[in-house]
Coordinates of N, CA and C in Angstrom, one line a residue:
M1 N 24.5 -8.3 6.1 CA 24.9 -8.6 7.4 C 23.9 -8.1 8.4
I2 N 23.5 -8.9 9.4 CA 22.5 -8.4 10.4 C 23.4 -8.1 11.6
K3 N 23.1 -6.9 12.1 CA 23.8 -6.4 13.3 C 22.8 -5.8 14.3
Y4 N 23.1 -6.1 15.6 CA 22.3 -5.5 16.7 C 22.9 -4.1 17.0
I5 N 22.0 -3.1 16.9 CA 22.4 -1.7 17.2 C 21.7 -1.2 18.4
N6 N 22.4 -0.8 19.4 CA 21.8 -0.3 20.7 C 20.8 0.8 20.4
E7 N 19.7 0.7 21.1 CA 18.5 1.6 21.0 C 17.7 1.5 19.7
I8 N 18.2 0.6 18.8 CA 17.4 0.4 17.5 C 17.0 -1.1 17.4
G9 N 17.9 -2.0 17.6 CA 17.6 -3.4 17.5 C 18.4 -4.0 16.3
N10 N 17.9 -5.1 15.8 CA 18.5 -5.8 14.7 C 18.3 -5.0 13.4
V11 N 19.4 -4.9 12.7 CA 19.3 -4.1 11.4 C 20.0 -4.9 10.4
L12 N 19.4 -5.1 9.2 CA 20.0 -5.7 8.1 C 20.7 -4.7 7.2
F13 N 22.1 -4.8 7.1 CA 22.9 -4.0 6.2 C 23.1 -4.8 4.9
V14 N 22.8 -4.1 3.8 CA 23.0 -4.8 2.5 C 23.8 -3.9 1.6
K15 N 25.0 -4.4 1.1 CA 25.7 -3.6 0.1 C 25.0 -3.6 -1.2
S16 N 24.9 -2.5 -1.9 CA 24.2 -2.4 -3.1 C 25.0 -1.6 -4.2
K17 N 25.1 -2.2 -5.3 CA 25.8 -1.5 -6.4 C 24.9 -0.4 -7.0
K18 N 23.6 -0.6 -6.8 CA 22.6 0.4 -7.4 C 22.4 1.6 -6.5
A19 N 22.6 1.5 -5.2 CA 22.4 2.6 -4.3 C 23.5 3.7 -4.5
S20 N 23.0 4.9 -4.5 CA 23.9 6.1 -4.6 C 24.1 6.8 -3.3
K21 N 23.2 6.4 -2.4 CA 23.3 7.0 -1.0 C 22.8 5.9 0.0
I22 N 22.9 6.1 1.2 CA 22.4 5.2 2.2 C 20.9 5.3 2.3
I23 N 20.2 4.2 2.3 CA 18.8 4.2 2.3 C 18.3 3.3 3.4
I24 N 17.5 3.9 4.3 CA 16.9 3.2 5.4 C 15.5 2.8 5.1
T25 N 15.1 1.5 5.2 CA 13.8 1.1 4.9 C 13.2 0.4 6.1
I26 N 12.0 0.7 6.5 CA 11.4 0.1 7.7 C 10.1 -0.6 7.1
K27 N 10.1 -1.9 7.2 CA 8.9 -2.7 6.7 C 7.8 -2.6 7.7
N28 N 6.6 -3.1 7.2 CA 5.4 -3.1 8.1 C 5.6 -3.9 9.3
D29 N 6.4 -5.0 9.2 CA 6.7 -5.8 10.4 C 7.8 -5.2 11.3
K30 N 8.2 -4.0 11.0 CA 9.2 -3.2 11.8 C 10.6 -3.6 11.6
T31 N 10.9 -4.5 10.6 CA 12.3 -4.9 10.3 C 12.9 -3.7 9.6
I32 N 14.2 -3.5 10.0 CA 14.9 -2.3 9.4 C 16.0 -2.9 8.5
R33 N 16.1 -2.3 7.3 CA 17.1 -2.6 6.3 C 17.8 -1.4 5.9
V34 N 19.1 -1.5 5.8 CA 19.9 -0.3 5.3 C 20.6 -0.7 4.0
S35 N 20.3 -0.1 2.9 CA 21.0 -0.3 1.7 C 22.2 0.6 1.7
V36 N 23.4 0.0 1.5 CA 24.7 0.8 1.6 C 25.4 0.7 0.2
P37 N 25.7 1.9 -0.3 CA 26.5 1.9 -1.6 C 27.8 1.3 -1.4
I38 N 28.3 0.7 -2.4 CA 29.6 -0.1 -2.3 C 30.8 0.8 -1.8
F39 N 30.7 2.1 -2.1 CA 31.8 3.0 -1.8 C 31.7 3.6 -0.3
I40 N 30.7 3.1 0.4 CA 30.5 3.6 1.8 C 30.8 2.4 2.7
S41 N 31.5 2.6 3.8 CA 31.8 1.5 4.7 C 30.6 1.2 5.6
Y42 N 30.6 0.0 6.2 CA 29.5 -0.4 7.1 C 29.6 0.5 8.3
Y43 N 30.8 0.9 8.8 CA 30.9 1.7 9.9 C 30.2 3.1 9.7
D44 N 30.5 3.7 8.5 CA 29.9 5.0 8.2 C 28.3 4.8 8.1
S45 N 27.9 3.7 7.5 CA 26.4 3.5 7.4 C 25.8 3.3 8.8
E46 N 26.5 2.7 9.7 CA 26.0 2.5 11.1 C 26.0 3.9 11.8
C47 N 27.0 4.7 11.6 CA 26.9 6.1 12.1 C 25.8 6.9 11.6
F48 N 25.5 6.7 10.3 CA 24.4 7.4 9.7 C 23.1 6.9 10.3
L49 N 23.0 5.6 10.4 CA 21.8 5.0 11.0 C 21.5 5.6 12.4
L50 N 22.6 5.6 13.2 CA 22.4 6.2 14.6 C 22.0 7.6 14.6
S51 N 22.5 8.4 13.6 CA 22.1 9.8 13.5 C 20.6 9.9 13.2
K52 N 20.0 8.9 12.7 CA 18.6 8.9 12.3 C 17.7 8.1 13.3
S53 N 18.2 7.8 14.4 CA 17.5 7.0 15.4 C 16.2 7.6 15.8
K54 N 16.2 8.9 16.0 CA 14.9 9.6 16.4 C 13.8 9.4 15.3
W55 N 14.2 9.6 14.0 CA 13.3 9.4 12.9 C 12.8 7.9 12.9
I56 N 13.8 7.0 13.1 CA 13.4 5.5 13.1 C 12.4 5.2 14.1
H57 N 12.6 5.7 15.3 CA 11.6 5.4 16.4 C 10.3 6.0 16.1
K58 N 10.3 7.2 15.5 CA 9.0 7.8 15.1 C 8.3 7.0 14.1
Q59 N 9.0 6.4 13.1 CA 8.4 5.6 12.1 C 7.9 4.3 12.7
I60 N 8.6 3.7 13.6 CA 8.2 2.5 14.2 C 6.9 2.7 15.0
L61 N 6.9 3.8 15.7 CA 5.7 4.2 16.5 C 4.5 4.3 15.6
K62 N 4.7 5.0 14.4 CA 3.6 5.1 13.4 C 3.1 3.7 13.0
L63 N 4.1 2.8 12.7 CA 3.7 1.5 12.2 C 3.0 0.7 13.3
S64 N 3.3 0.9 14.5 CA 2.6 0.2 15.6 C 1.1 0.6 15.7
K65 N 0.8 1.7 15.2 CA -0.6 2.2 15.2 C -1.4 1.7 14.0
I66 N -0.7 1.2 13.0 CA -1.4 0.7 11.8 C -1.9 -0.7 11.9
Q67 N -3.1 -0.9 11.5 CA -3.7 -2.2 11.6 C -3.3 -3.0 10.3
R68 N -2.7 -4.2 10.6 CA -2.3 -5.0 9.4 C -3.5 -6.0 9.2
V69 N -4.1 -5.7 8.0 CA -5.3 -6.6 7.7 C -4.9 -8.0 7.4
S70 N -3.7 -8.3 7.0 CA -3.2 -9.6 6.7 C -3.1 -10.5 8.0
N71 N -3.2 -9.8 9.1 CA -3.2 -10.5 10.4 C -4.5 -11.1 10.7
Q72 N -5.5 -10.7 10.0 CA -6.9 -11.2 10.2 C -7.0 -12.6 9.6
I73 N -8.0 -13.4 10.1 CA -8.3 -14.7 9.6 C -9.0 -14.5 8.3
K74 N -8.6 -15.2 7.3 CA -9.2 -15.1 6.0 C -10.7 -15.6 6.1
P75 N -11.6 -14.8 5.4 CA -13.0 -15.3 5.5 C -13.2 -16.6 4.7
D76 N -14.2 -17.3 5.0 CA -14.5 -18.5 4.3 C -15.0 -18.2 2.9
E77 N -15.1 -19.3 2.1 CA -15.4 -19.1 0.7 C -16.7 -18.5 0.4
Y78 N -17.7 -18.8 1.3 CA -19.1 -18.3 1.1 C -19.0 -16.8 1.3
K79 N -18.4 -16.3 2.4 CA -18.3 -14.8 2.6 C -17.5 -14.1 1.5
L80 N -16.4 -14.8 1.0 CA -15.7 -14.2 -0.1 C -16.5 -14.0 -1.3
Q81 N -17.3 -15.0 -1.6 CA -18.2 -15.0 -2.8 C -19.2 -13.8 -2.7
K82 N -19.8 -13.7 -1.5 CA -20.7 -12.6 -1.2 C -20.0 -11.2 -1.4
F83 N -18.8 -11.2 -0.9 CA -18.0 -9.9 -0.9 C -17.7 -9.6 -2.4
K84 N -17.3 -10.6 -3.2 CA -17.0 -10.3 -4.6 C -18.2 -9.8 -5.3
I85 N -19.4 -10.4 -5.1 CA -20.6 -9.9 -5.7 C -20.9 -8.5 -5.3
Y86 N -20.8 -8.2 -4.0 CA -21.0 -6.8 -3.5 C -20.0 -5.8 -4.2
I87 N -18.7 -6.1 -4.2 CA -17.7 -5.2 -4.8 C -18.0 -5.1 -6.3
R88 N -18.3 -6.2 -7.0 CA -18.6 -6.2 -8.4 C -19.7 -5.2 -8.7
K89 N -20.8 -5.2 -7.9 CA -21.9 -4.3 -8.1 C -21.4 -2.9 -7.9
R90 N -20.6 -2.6 -6.8 CA -20.1 -1.3 -6.5 C -19.3 -0.7 -7.7
I91 N -18.4 -1.5 -8.2 CA -17.5 -1.0 -9.2 C -18.3 -0.8 -10.5
M92 N -19.3 -1.6 -10.8 CA -20.1 -1.4 -12.0 C -20.9 -0.1 -11.9
I93 N -21.4 0.2 -10.7 CA -22.1 1.5 -10.5 C -21.1 2.6 -10.8
F94 N -20.0 2.6 -10.1 CA -19.0 3.7 -10.3 C -18.5 3.8 -11.8
S95 N -18.3 2.6 -12.4 CA -17.9 2.6 -13.8 C -18.9 3.3 -14.7
E96 N -20.2 3.0 -14.5 CA -21.3 3.6 -15.3 C -21.4 5.1 -15.0
I97 N -21.4 5.5 -13.7 CA -21.6 6.9 -13.3 C -20.5 7.8 -14.0
H98 N -19.2 7.3 -13.9 CA -18.1 8.1 -14.3 C -17.6 7.7 -15.7
N99 N -18.3 6.9 -16.4 CA -17.9 6.5 -17.8 C -16.5 6.0 -17.8
L100 N -16.1 5.1 -16.9 CA -14.8 4.5 -16.9 C -14.9 3.0 -17.0
K101 N -14.8 2.5 -18.2 CA -15.1 1.1 -18.5 C -13.9 0.3 -18.4
F102 N -14.0 -0.8 -17.6 CA -12.9 -1.7 -17.4 C -13.2 -3.0 -18.2
K103 N -12.2 -3.8 -18.4 CA -12.4 -5.0 -19.2 C -12.8 -6.2 -18.2
N104 N -11.9 -6.6 -17.3 CA -12.2 -7.7 -16.4 C -11.9 -7.2 -15.0
L105 N -12.6 -7.9 -14.0 CA -12.3 -7.6 -12.6 C -11.9 -9.0 -12.0
N106 N -10.7 -8.9 -11.4 CA -10.1 -10.1 -10.7 C -9.9 -9.8 -9.2
F107 N -9.9 -10.9 -8.4 CA -9.5 -10.7 -7.0 C -8.4 -11.7 -6.7
K108 N -7.4 -11.2 -5.9 CA -6.2 -12.0 -5.6 C -5.9 -11.7 -4.1
W109 N -5.2 -12.6 -3.5 CA -4.5 -12.3 -2.2 C -3.2 -11.7 -2.5
M110 N -3.0 -10.4 -2.3 CA -1.7 -9.7 -2.7 C -1.0 -9.3 -1.4
R111 N 0.3 -9.1 -1.5 CA 1.1 -8.8 -0.3 C 1.4 -7.3 -0.2
S112 N 1.3 -6.6 -1.3 CA 1.8 -5.2 -1.2 C 0.9 -4.1 -1.8
R113 N -0.1 -4.5 -2.4 CA -1.0 -3.4 -3.0 C -2.5 -3.8 -2.9
W114 N -3.3 -2.7 -2.8 CA -4.7 -2.9 -2.6 C -5.4 -3.2 -3.9
G115 N -4.8 -2.8 -5.0 CA -5.4 -3.0 -6.3 C -4.5 -2.6 -7.4
S116 N -4.8 -2.9 -8.7 CA -4.0 -2.5 -9.8 C -4.9 -2.5 -11.0
C117 N -4.5 -1.7 -12.0 CA -5.2 -1.6 -13.3 C -4.2 -1.8 -14.4
S118 N -4.4 -2.8 -15.3 CA -3.4 -3.1 -16.3 C -3.5 -2.2 -17.5
Q119 N -2.6 -2.3 -18.4 CA -2.6 -1.4 -19.6 C -3.9 -1.7 -20.4
I120 N -4.4 -2.9 -20.4 CA -5.6 -3.2 -21.1 C -6.9 -3.1 -20.3
N121 N -6.8 -2.4 -19.2 CA -7.9 -2.0 -18.3 C -8.5 -3.2 -17.6
N122 N -7.7 -4.2 -17.2 CA -8.1 -5.3 -16.3 C -7.8 -4.8 -14.9
I123 N -8.8 -4.8 -14.0 CA -8.6 -4.4 -12.7 C -8.5 -5.6 -11.8
S124 N -7.5 -5.6 -10.9 CA -7.3 -6.6 -9.9 C -7.4 -6.0 -8.6
L125 N -8.2 -6.6 -7.7 CA -8.4 -6.1 -6.3 C -7.9 -7.1 -5.3
N126 N -7.3 -6.6 -4.3 CA -6.8 -7.5 -3.2 C -8.0 -7.9 -2.3
Y127 N -8.1 -9.2 -2.1 CA -9.1 -9.7 -1.1 C -9.0 -9.0 0.2
W128 N -7.8 -8.6 0.6 CA -7.7 -8.0 2.0 C -8.5 -6.7 2.1
I129 N -9.0 -6.1 1.0 CA -9.9 -5.0 1.2 C -11.2 -5.3 1.9
Y130 N -11.5 -6.6 2.0 CA -12.6 -7.1 2.7 C -12.7 -6.5 4.2
F131 N -11.5 -6.3 4.8 CA -11.4 -5.9 6.1 C -11.4 -4.3 6.3
L132 N -11.5 -3.6 5.2 CA -11.4 -2.2 5.2 C -12.9 -1.6 5.4
P133 N -13.0 -0.4 6.0 CA -14.3 0.3 6.0 C -14.8 0.5 4.5
I134 N -16.1 0.6 4.4 CA -16.7 0.7 3.0 C -16.2 1.9 2.3
E135 N -16.0 3.0 3.0 CA -15.6 4.2 2.3 C -14.1 4.1 1.7
L136 N -13.3 3.3 2.4 CA -12.0 3.0 1.9 C -12.0 2.0 0.8
Q137 N -12.9 1.1 0.8 CA -13.1 0.1 -0.3 C -13.5 0.9 -1.5
D138 N -14.4 1.8 -1.4 CA -14.9 2.7 -2.5 C -13.7 3.5 -3.0
Y139 N -12.9 4.1 -2.2 CA -11.8 4.9 -2.6 C -10.9 4.0 -3.5
I140 N -10.6 2.8 -3.1 CA -9.7 1.9 -3.9 C -10.3 1.6 -5.2
L141 N -11.6 1.4 -5.2 CA -12.3 1.1 -6.5 C -12.2 2.3 -7.4
L142 N -12.5 3.5 -6.9 CA -12.4 4.7 -7.7 C -11.0 5.0 -8.2
H143 N -10.0 4.8 -7.3 CA -8.6 4.9 -7.6 C -8.3 4.1 -8.9
E144 N -8.6 2.8 -8.8 CA -8.3 1.9 -9.9 C -9.1 2.3 -11.2
L145 N -10.3 2.7 -11.1 CA -11.1 3.1 -12.2 C -10.4 4.4 -12.9
V146 N -9.9 5.3 -12.1 CA -9.2 6.5 -12.7 C -8.0 6.0 -13.5
H147 N -7.4 4.9 -13.2 CA -6.2 4.4 -13.9 C -6.6 4.0 -15.3
I148 N -7.9 3.8 -15.6 CA -8.4 3.5 -16.9 C -8.1 4.7 -17.8
K149 N -8.3 5.8 -17.3 CA -8.1 7.1 -18.0 C -6.6 7.6 -18.0
I150 N -6.0 7.5 -16.8 CA -4.6 7.9 -16.6 C -3.8 6.8 -15.9
K151 N -2.8 6.3 -16.6 CA -2.1 5.1 -16.2 C -0.9 5.4 -15.3
N152 N -0.9 6.5 -14.6 CA 0.2 6.9 -13.7 C -0.3 7.6 -12.5
H153 N 0.6 8.1 -11.7 CA 0.2 8.8 -10.5 C 0.6 10.3 -10.6
S154 N 0.4 10.9 -11.8 CA 0.8 12.3 -12.0 C -0.2 13.2 -11.3
K155 N 0.1 14.5 -11.3 CA -0.8 15.5 -10.7 C -2.2 15.4 -11.4
L156 N -2.2 15.1 -12.7 CA -3.4 15.0 -13.4 C -4.3 13.9 -12.9
F157 N -3.6 12.7 -12.5 CA -4.3 11.6 -12.0 C -5.0 12.0 -10.7
W158 N -4.3 12.6 -9.7 CA -4.8 13.0 -8.4 C -5.9 14.0 -8.6
F159 N -5.8 14.9 -9.5 CA -6.8 15.9 -9.8 C -8.1 15.2 -10.3
E160 N -7.9 14.3 -11.2 CA -9.1 13.5 -11.8 C -9.7 12.7 -10.7
L161 N -8.9 12.0 -9.8 CA -9.5 11.2 -8.7 C -10.3 12.1 -7.8
D162 N -9.7 13.3 -7.5 CA -10.4 14.2 -6.6 C -11.7 14.7 -7.2
N163 N -11.8 14.8 -8.5 CA -13.1 15.2 -9.2 C -14.2 14.2 -9.0
I164 N -13.9 13.0 -8.9 CA -14.9 12.0 -8.7 C -15.0 11.5 -7.3
C165 N -14.1 11.8 -6.5 CA -14.1 11.4 -5.1 C -13.6 12.6 -4.3
K166 N -14.5 13.4 -3.9 CA -14.2 14.7 -3.3 C -13.2 14.8 -2.2
N167 N -13.3 13.8 -1.3 CA -12.3 13.7 -0.2 C -11.2 12.7 -0.4
S168 N -10.8 12.5 -1.6 CA -9.8 11.5 -2.0 C -8.5 11.6 -1.2
N169 N -8.0 12.8 -1.0 CA -6.8 13.0 -0.3 C -6.9 12.5 1.2
S170 N -8.0 12.9 1.9 CA -8.1 12.5 3.3 C -8.3 10.9 3.3
L171 N -9.0 10.4 2.4 CA -9.2 8.9 2.3 C -7.9 8.2 2.1
K172 N -7.1 8.8 1.2 CA -5.7 8.2 0.9 C -4.9 8.2 2.2
Q173 N -4.9 9.4 2.9 CA -4.1 9.5 4.1 C -4.6 8.5 5.2
R174 N -6.0 8.4 5.3 CA -6.6 7.5 6.3 C -6.2 6.1 6.0
L175 N -6.2 5.7 4.7 CA -5.8 4.3 4.4 C -4.3 4.1 4.7
K176 N -3.5 5.0 4.3 CA -2.0 4.9 4.5 C -1.6 4.9 6.0
N177 N -2.3 5.8 6.8 CA -2.0 5.9 8.2 C -2.6 4.9 9.1
N178 N -3.6 4.2 8.7 CA -4.3 3.3 9.6 C -4.3 1.8 9.2
F179 N -4.0 1.5 7.9 CA -4.1 0.1 7.5 C -2.9 -0.3 6.6
S180 N -2.5 -1.5 6.7 CA -1.5 -2.1 5.8 C -1.8 -3.5 5.5
I181 N -1.2 -4.1 4.6 CA -1.4 -5.5 4.2 C -0.5 -6.3 4.9

C-alpha cells in the first residue's frame, strides 16, 4: 500500500512474512519502502517510520549528493570499444602484478553492481564504470581480482584488498558516498 506521510512523502508499505522487524529502505531514486512483519499493524509501522523521520531526511540528503552514473547518456559503440580495450589492458596488468588470474572478462549494463567475479573466476564489469574517475575504476578492478582468491567480503578479503590497494577503504567510501548506478 502506498501512503502519503506528512514531512516524508509517498511511502510504500509492504507486508512481509520474512521480515522479523520493520525495515525502512531508501532507494537511489529516493523512493521509500517499509517492510512490515505480518504481526505488526500498518499503524504501528507508520508510527515507527515517523520516529525515524530525522534519519530518513539525512539519508535522502546524502542520496541527493550522489551522482547517478546511469543518468548519463550511454557512450557510442566506438567509445565503448576503446574503453573495453583500455580496461582489458589495466586488468591484465593488475592480474600479472598480483598473480590473480581470471578466466574471462565480460562487460554488461548492470543496474545494481559495479562488477562481479564468478566461482570459476569470470569477471563481469559494469559499463557504467566508464563514467567513474580512473582511480575508482582501478579500485573496482582490484576488488574483483581479489575475489579470485577470496570469494566473499570477510575481514580477510578487505585485508587482502588493502595489501594490493593501499587506500582501498577511502576509495570504497568515495565510491559509495559519491556515485551510484
